[in-house]
Amino acid sequence: MKKVHNILHICETLDSATKYSDRCCDELVAAGAIDKLLTLIRSASRSIPDQQVSKHALSTLRHLARYPQMADELIDTKGSIQTIFWELLRNKEEAYFIASDVLKKICNSHKGVETVRKLPALVKRLQALVEELTRKANIEKRNAKGQNGKEKSERRLKEANELLKLITSR
């Protein structure tokens, strides 16, 4: 537990530092942090502390992906797209939106879209997710369920639709 706490603290610090500093982002990429962050995300379990670590690691990748040259580095890192897609597909909370944001930033470049298109199984899973979320949103519209659940489902559907359009429209 103590190790997870230390890793969480480091990931929170990286997340904060990369949020405001492009120089920090440059140095992280130069030091090979992308691969380390992806490994950390892949190794995270479903426990709450591990999910917090994963969320901050994803957020750090989101900050790196803001810059085109670093987004290219992320795209070129083996297994990066699959790892980020996996986080999108397995999360329902905040990490879902962070993973979606990273993928949208990657798909803002032609290289990113082409790389994602080379993974048809993931695109197909995204299409299935959009269909599932559409069904869920329609059911929630008919039922007088809690407004909060409905808003989350609609927001997740909107994110998935935007990402799917980026991938398929170019």
PDB file of C-alpha atoms in Angstrom:
ATOM      1  CA  MET A   1       0.000   0.000   0.000  1.00  0.00           C
ATOM      2  CA  LYS A   2       2.864   2.349   0.791  1.00  0.00           C
ATOM      3  CA  LYS A   3       4.375   1.799  -2.682  1.00  0.00           C
ATOM      4  CA  VAL A   4       1.076   2.636  -4.352  1.00  0.00           C
ATOM      5  CA  HIS A   5       0.846   5.794  -2.255  1.00  0.00           C
ATOM      6  CA  ASN A   6       4.349   6.851  -3.356  1.00  0.00           C
ATOM      7  CA  ILE A   7       3.586   6.097  -7.009  1.00  0.00           C
ATOM      8  CA  LEU A   8       0.315   8.024  -6.732  1.00  0.00           C
ATOM      9  CA  HIS A   9       2.159  11.025  -5.308  1.00  0.00           C
ATOM     10  CA  ILE A  10       4.691  10.920  -8.161  1.00  0.00           C
ATOM     11  CA  CYS A  11       1.927  10.630 -10.773  1.00  0.00           C
ATOM     12  CA  GLU A  12       0.006  13.537  -9.234  1.00  0.00           C
ATOM     13  CA  THR A  13       3.172  15.633  -9.362  1.00  0.00           C
ATOM     14  CA  LEU A  14       3.820  14.716 -13.011  1.00  0.00           C
ATOM     15  CA  ASP A  15       0.212  15.483 -13.863  1.00  0.00           C
ATOM     16  CA  SER A  16       0.446  18.935 -12.274  1.00  0.00           C
ATOM     17  CA  ALA A  17       3.862  19.737 -13.739  1.00  0.00           C
ATOM     18  CA  THR A  18       2.914  18.775 -17.294  1.00  0.00           C
ATOM     19  CA  LYS A  19      -0.344  20.691 -17.105  1.00  0.00           C
ATOM     20  CA  TYR A  20       1.433  24.032 -17.079  1.00  0.00           C
ATOM     21  CA  SER A  21       4.900  23.430 -18.522  1.00  0.00           C
ATOM     22  CA  ASP A  22       5.749  22.455 -22.083  1.00  0.00           C
ATOM     23  CA  ARG A  23       9.395  22.254 -21.058  1.00  0.00           C
ATOM     24  CA  CYS A  24       8.526  19.651 -18.448  1.00  0.00           C
ATOM     25  CA  CYS A  25       6.642  17.734 -21.146  1.00  0.00           C
ATOM     26  CA  ASP A  26       9.710  17.873 -23.428  1.00  0.00           C
ATOM     27  CA  GLU A  27      11.970  16.556 -20.707  1.00  0.00           C
ATOM     28  CA  LEU A  28       9.583  13.758 -19.800  1.00  0.00           C
ATOM     29  CA  VAL A  29       9.341  12.601 -23.403  1.00  0.00           C
ATOM     30  CA  ALA A  30      13.126  12.810 -23.827  1.00  0.00           C
ATOM     31  CA  ALA A  31      13.570  10.685 -20.701  1.00  0.00           C
ATOM     32  CA  GLY A  32      11.277   7.950 -22.083  1.00  0.00           C
ATOM     33  CA  ALA A  33       8.366   8.596 -19.754  1.00  0.00           C
ATOM     34  CA  ILE A  34       5.686   7.688 -22.311  1.00  0.00           C
ATOM     35  CA  ASP A  35       6.609   4.022 -22.230  1.00  0.00           C
ATOM     36  CA  LYS A  36       6.831   4.054 -18.423  1.00  0.00           C
ATOM     37  CA  LEU A  37       3.428   5.718 -18.064  1.00  0.00           C
ATOM     38  CA  LEU A  38       1.834   3.210 -20.454  1.00  0.00           C
ATOM     39  CA  THR A  39       3.388   0.324 -18.519  1.00  0.00           C
ATOM     40  CA  LEU A  40       2.040   1.810 -15.305  1.00  0.00           C
ATOM     41  CA  ILE A  41      -1.450   2.103 -16.816  1.00  0.00           C
ATOM     42  CA  ARG A  42      -1.346  -1.476 -18.105  1.00  0.00           C
ATOM     43  CA  SER A  43      -0.275  -2.836 -14.730  1.00  0.00           C
ATOM     44  CA  ALA A  44      -2.961  -1.045 -12.723  1.00  0.00           C
ATOM     45  CA  SER A  45      -5.596  -3.234 -11.105  1.00  0.00           C
ATOM     46  CA  ARG A  46      -9.211  -2.287 -10.472  1.00  0.00           C
ATOM     47  CA  SER A  47      -8.447  -1.171  -6.901  1.00  0.00           C
ATOM     48  CA  ILE A  48      -9.208   2.444  -6.061  1.00  0.00           C
ATOM     49  CA  PRO A  49      -5.566   3.468  -5.440  1.00  0.00           C
ATOM     50  CA  ASP A  50      -4.440   1.822  -8.695  1.00  0.00           C
ATOM     51  CA  GLN A  51      -7.234   3.527 -10.595  1.00  0.00           C
ATOM     52  CA  GLN A  52      -6.119   6.891  -9.182  1.00  0.00           C
ATOM     53  CA  VAL A  53      -2.565   6.182 -10.364  1.00  0.00           C
ATOM     54  CA  SER A  54      -3.898   5.195 -13.789  1.00  0.00           C
ATOM     55  CA  LYS A  55      -6.034   8.341 -14.001  1.00  0.00           C
ATOM     56  CA  HIS A  56      -3.066  10.624 -13.269  1.00  0.00           C
ATOM     57  CA  ALA A  57      -0.837   8.729 -15.714  1.00  0.00           C
ATOM     58  CA  LEU A  58      -3.504   9.129 -18.407  1.00  0.00           C
ATOM     59  CA  SER A  59      -3.854  12.790 -17.568  1.00  0.00           C
ATOM     60  CA  THR A  60      -0.095  13.243 -17.960  1.00  0.00           C
ATOM     61  CA  LEU A  61      -0.344  11.623 -21.406  1.00  0.00           C
ATOM     62  CA  ARG A  62      -3.182  14.022 -22.200  1.00  0.00           C
ATOM     63  CA  HIS A  63      -0.922  16.967 -21.378  1.00  0.00           C
ATOM     64  CA  LEU A  64       1.856  15.545 -23.546  1.00  0.00           C
ATOM     65  CA  ALA A  65      -0.551  14.980 -26.455  1.00  0.00           C
ATOM     66  CA  ARG A  66      -1.335  18.715 -26.584  1.00  0.00           C
ATOM     67  CA  TYR A  67       1.916  19.254 -28.456  1.00  0.00           C
ATOM     68  CA  PRO A  68       2.088  17.801 -32.001  1.00  0.00           C
ATOM     69  CA  GLN A  69       5.646  16.474 -31.769  1.00  0.00           C
ATOM     70  CA  MET A  70       4.897  14.773 -28.464  1.00  0.00           C
ATOM     71  CA  ALA A  71       1.618  13.403 -29.796  1.00  0.00           C
ATOM     72  CA  ASP A  72       3.672  11.840 -32.594  1.00  0.00           C
ATOM     73  CA  GLU A  73       5.973  10.289 -29.990  1.00  0.00           C
ATOM     74  CA  LEU A  74       2.914   8.884 -28.221  1.00  0.00           C
ATOM     75  CA  ILE A  75       1.554   7.509 -31.506  1.00  0.00           C
ATOM     76  CA  ASP A  76       4.914   5.905 -32.324  1.00  0.00           C
ATOM     77  CA  THR A  77       5.210   4.207 -28.926  1.00  0.00           C
ATOM     78  CA  LYS A  78       4.356   0.543 -29.325  1.00  0.00           C
ATOM     79  CA  GLY A  79       1.000  -0.383 -27.818  1.00  0.00           C
ATOM     80  CA  SER A  80       0.064   3.167 -26.833  1.00  0.00           C
ATOM     81  CA  ILE A  81      -3.156   3.376 -28.843  1.00  0.00           C
ATOM     82  CA  GLN A  82      -4.314  -0.029 -27.616  1.00  0.00           C
ATOM     83  CA  THR A  83      -3.603   0.855 -23.993  1.00  0.00           C
ATOM     84  CA  ILE A  84      -5.481   4.155 -24.180  1.00  0.00           C
ATOM     85  CA  PHE A  85      -8.407   2.509 -26.004  1.00  0.00           C
ATOM     86  CA  TRP A  86      -8.519  -0.194 -23.349  1.00  0.00           C
ATOM     87  CA  GLU A  87      -8.809   2.452 -20.644  1.00  0.00           C
ATOM     88  CA  LEU A  88     -11.604   4.138 -22.578  1.00  0.00           C
ATOM     89  CA  LEU A  89     -13.498   0.876 -22.904  1.00  0.00           C
ATOM     90  CA  ARG A  90     -13.066  -0.345 -19.328  1.00  0.00           C
ATOM     91  CA  ASN A  91     -13.730   2.884 -17.430  1.00  0.00           C
ATOM     92  CA  LYS A  92     -17.036   4.529 -16.753  1.00  0.00           C
ATOM     93  CA  GLU A  93     -15.905   7.445 -14.635  1.00  0.00           C
ATOM     94  CA  GLU A  94     -13.393  10.252 -15.028  1.00  0.00           C
ATOM     95  CA  ALA A  95     -10.659   8.107 -16.633  1.00  0.00           C
ATOM     96  CA  TYR A  96     -13.079   7.443 -19.527  1.00  0.00           C
ATOM     97  CA  PHE A  97     -13.154  11.132 -20.388  1.00  0.00           C
ATOM     98  CA  ILE A  98      -9.402  11.530 -19.989  1.00  0.00           C
ATOM     99  CA  ALA A  99      -8.727   8.564 -22.296  1.00  0.00           C
ATOM    100  CA  SER A 100     -11.229   9.972 -24.789  1.00  0.00           C
ATOM    101  CA  ASP A 101      -9.481  13.331 -24.703  1.00  0.00           C
ATOM    102  CA  VAL A 102      -6.071  11.713 -25.318  1.00  0.00           C
ATOM    103  CA  LEU A 103      -7.452   9.761 -28.272  1.00  0.00           C
ATOM    104  CA  LYS A 104      -9.102  12.865 -29.729  1.00  0.00           C
ATOM    105  CA  LYS A 105      -5.798  14.749 -29.514  1.00  0.00           C
ATOM    106  CA  ILE A 106      -4.048  11.847 -31.219  1.00  0.00           C
ATOM    107  CA  CYS A 107      -6.721  11.752 -33.932  1.00  0.00           C
ATOM    108  CA  ASN A 108      -6.299  15.460 -34.667  1.00  0.00           C
ATOM    109  CA  SER A 109      -3.340  14.514 -36.851  1.00  0.00           C
ATOM    110  CA  HIS A 110      -3.460  12.498 -40.051  1.00  0.00           C
ATOM    111  CA  LYS A 111      -0.797  10.165 -38.669  1.00  0.00           C
ATOM    112  CA  GLY A 112      -2.903   9.503 -35.577  1.00  0.00           C
ATOM    113  CA  VAL A 113      -6.053   8.728 -37.535  1.00  0.00           C
ATOM    114  CA  GLU A 114      -4.150   6.369 -39.842  1.00  0.00           C
ATOM    115  CA  THR A 115      -2.588   4.584 -36.872  1.00  0.00           C
ATOM    116  CA  VAL A 116      -5.985   4.109 -35.232  1.00  0.00           C
ATOM    117  CA  ARG A 117      -7.511   2.890 -38.495  1.00  0.00           C
ATOM    118  CA  LYS A 118      -4.834   0.191 -38.654  1.00  0.00           C
ATOM    119  CA  LEU A 119      -6.485  -1.254 -35.543  1.00  0.00           C
ATOM    120  CA  PRO A 120      -9.925  -2.208 -36.936  1.00  0.00           C
ATOM    121  CA  ALA A 121     -10.822  -4.337 -33.913  1.00  0.00           C
ATOM    122  CA  LEU A 122     -10.573  -1.271 -31.665  1.00  0.00           C
ATOM    123  CA  VAL A 123     -12.609   0.865 -34.063  1.00  0.00           C
ATOM    124  CA  LYS A 124     -15.227  -1.871 -34.127  1.00  0.00           C
ATOM    125  CA  ARG A 125     -15.264  -1.948 -30.306  1.00  0.00           C
ATOM    126  CA  LEU A 126     -15.743   1.831 -30.306  1.00  0.00           C
ATOM    127  CA  GLN A 127     -18.675   1.477 -32.708  1.00  0.00           C
ATOM    128  CA  ALA A 128     -20.186  -1.166 -30.425  1.00  0.00           C
ATOM    129  CA  LEU A 129     -19.702   1.179 -27.465  1.00  0.00           C
ATOM    130  CA  VAL A 130     -21.531   3.956 -29.313  1.00  0.00           C
ATOM    131  CA  GLU A 131     -24.412   1.578 -30.077  1.00  0.00           C
ATOM    132  CA  GLU A 132     -24.562   0.406 -26.457  1.00  0.00           C
ATOM    133  CA  LEU A 133     -24.496   3.956 -25.102  1.00  0.00           C
ATOM    134  CA  THR A 134     -27.177   5.008 -27.602  1.00  0.00           C
ATOM    135  CA  ARG A 135     -29.437   2.180 -26.428  1.00  0.00           C
ATOM    136  CA  LYS A 136     -28.748   3.068 -22.803  1.00  0.00           C
ATOM    137  CA  ALA A 137     -29.498   6.764 -23.398  1.00  0.00           C
ATOM    138  CA  ASN A 138     -32.777   5.903 -25.125  1.00  0.00           C
ATOM    139  CA  ILE A 139     -33.823   3.653 -22.258  1.00  0.00           C
ATOM    140  CA  GLU A 140     -32.923   6.322 -19.697  1.00  0.00           C
ATOM    141  CA  LYS A 141     -34.965   8.908 -21.625  1.00  0.00           C
ATOM    142  CA  ARG A 142     -38.025   6.686 -21.350  1.00  0.00           C
ATOM    143  CA  ASN A 143     -37.497   5.866 -17.695  1.00  0.00           C
ATOM    144  CA  ALA A 144     -37.708   8.515 -15.018  1.00  0.00           C
ATOM    145  CA  LYS A 145     -34.318   7.519 -13.645  1.00  0.00           C
ATOM    146  CA  GLY A 146     -32.042   9.888 -11.802  1.00  0.00           C
ATOM    147  CA  GLN A 147     -30.990  12.908 -13.843  1.00  0.00           C
ATOM    148  CA  ASN A 148     -27.321  12.484 -12.867  1.00  0.00           C
ATOM    149  CA  GLY A 149     -27.071   9.000 -14.410  1.00  0.00           C
ATOM    150  CA  LYS A 150     -28.758  10.213 -17.568  1.00  0.00           C
ATOM    151  CA  GLU A 151     -26.362  13.143 -17.935  1.00  0.00           C
ATOM    152  CA  LYS A 152     -23.311  10.890 -17.490  1.00  0.00           C
ATOM    153  CA  SER A 153     -24.571   8.438 -20.099  1.00  0.00           C
ATOM    154  CA  GLU A 154     -25.309  11.217 -22.552  1.00  0.00           C
ATOM    155  CA  ARG A 155     -21.896  12.788 -21.951  1.00  0.00           C
ATOM    156  CA  ARG A 156     -20.151   9.436 -22.490  1.00  0.00           C
ATOM    157  CA  LEU A 157     -22.161   8.918 -25.690  1.00  0.00           C
ATOM    158  CA  LYS A 158     -21.226  12.392 -26.947  1.00  0.00           C
ATOM    159  CA  GLU A 159     -17.510  11.718 -26.303  1.00  0.00           C
ATOM    160  CA  ALA A 160     -17.621   8.333 -28.036  1.00  0.00           C
ATOM    161  CA  ASN A 161     -19.491   9.804 -31.029  1.00  0.00           C
ATOM    162  CA  GLU A 162     -16.972  12.652 -31.392  1.00  0.00           C
ATOM    163  CA  LEU A 163     -14.073  10.211 -31.305  1.00  0.00           C
ATOM    164  CA  LEU A 164     -15.731   7.875 -33.822  1.00  0.00           C
ATOM    165  CA  LYS A 165     -16.375  10.805 -36.184  1.00  0.00           C
ATOM    166  CA  LEU A 166     -12.723  11.890 -35.961  1.00  0.00           C
ATOM    167  CA  ILE A 167     -11.604   8.391 -36.886  1.00  0.00           C
ATOM    168  CA  THR A 168     -14.071   7.700 -39.676  1.00  0.00           C
ATOM    169  CA  SER A 169     -14.485  11.116 -41.312  1.00  0.00           C
ATOM    170  CA  ARG A 170     -10.931  11.831 -42.424  1.00  0.00           C
TER     171      ARG A 170
END
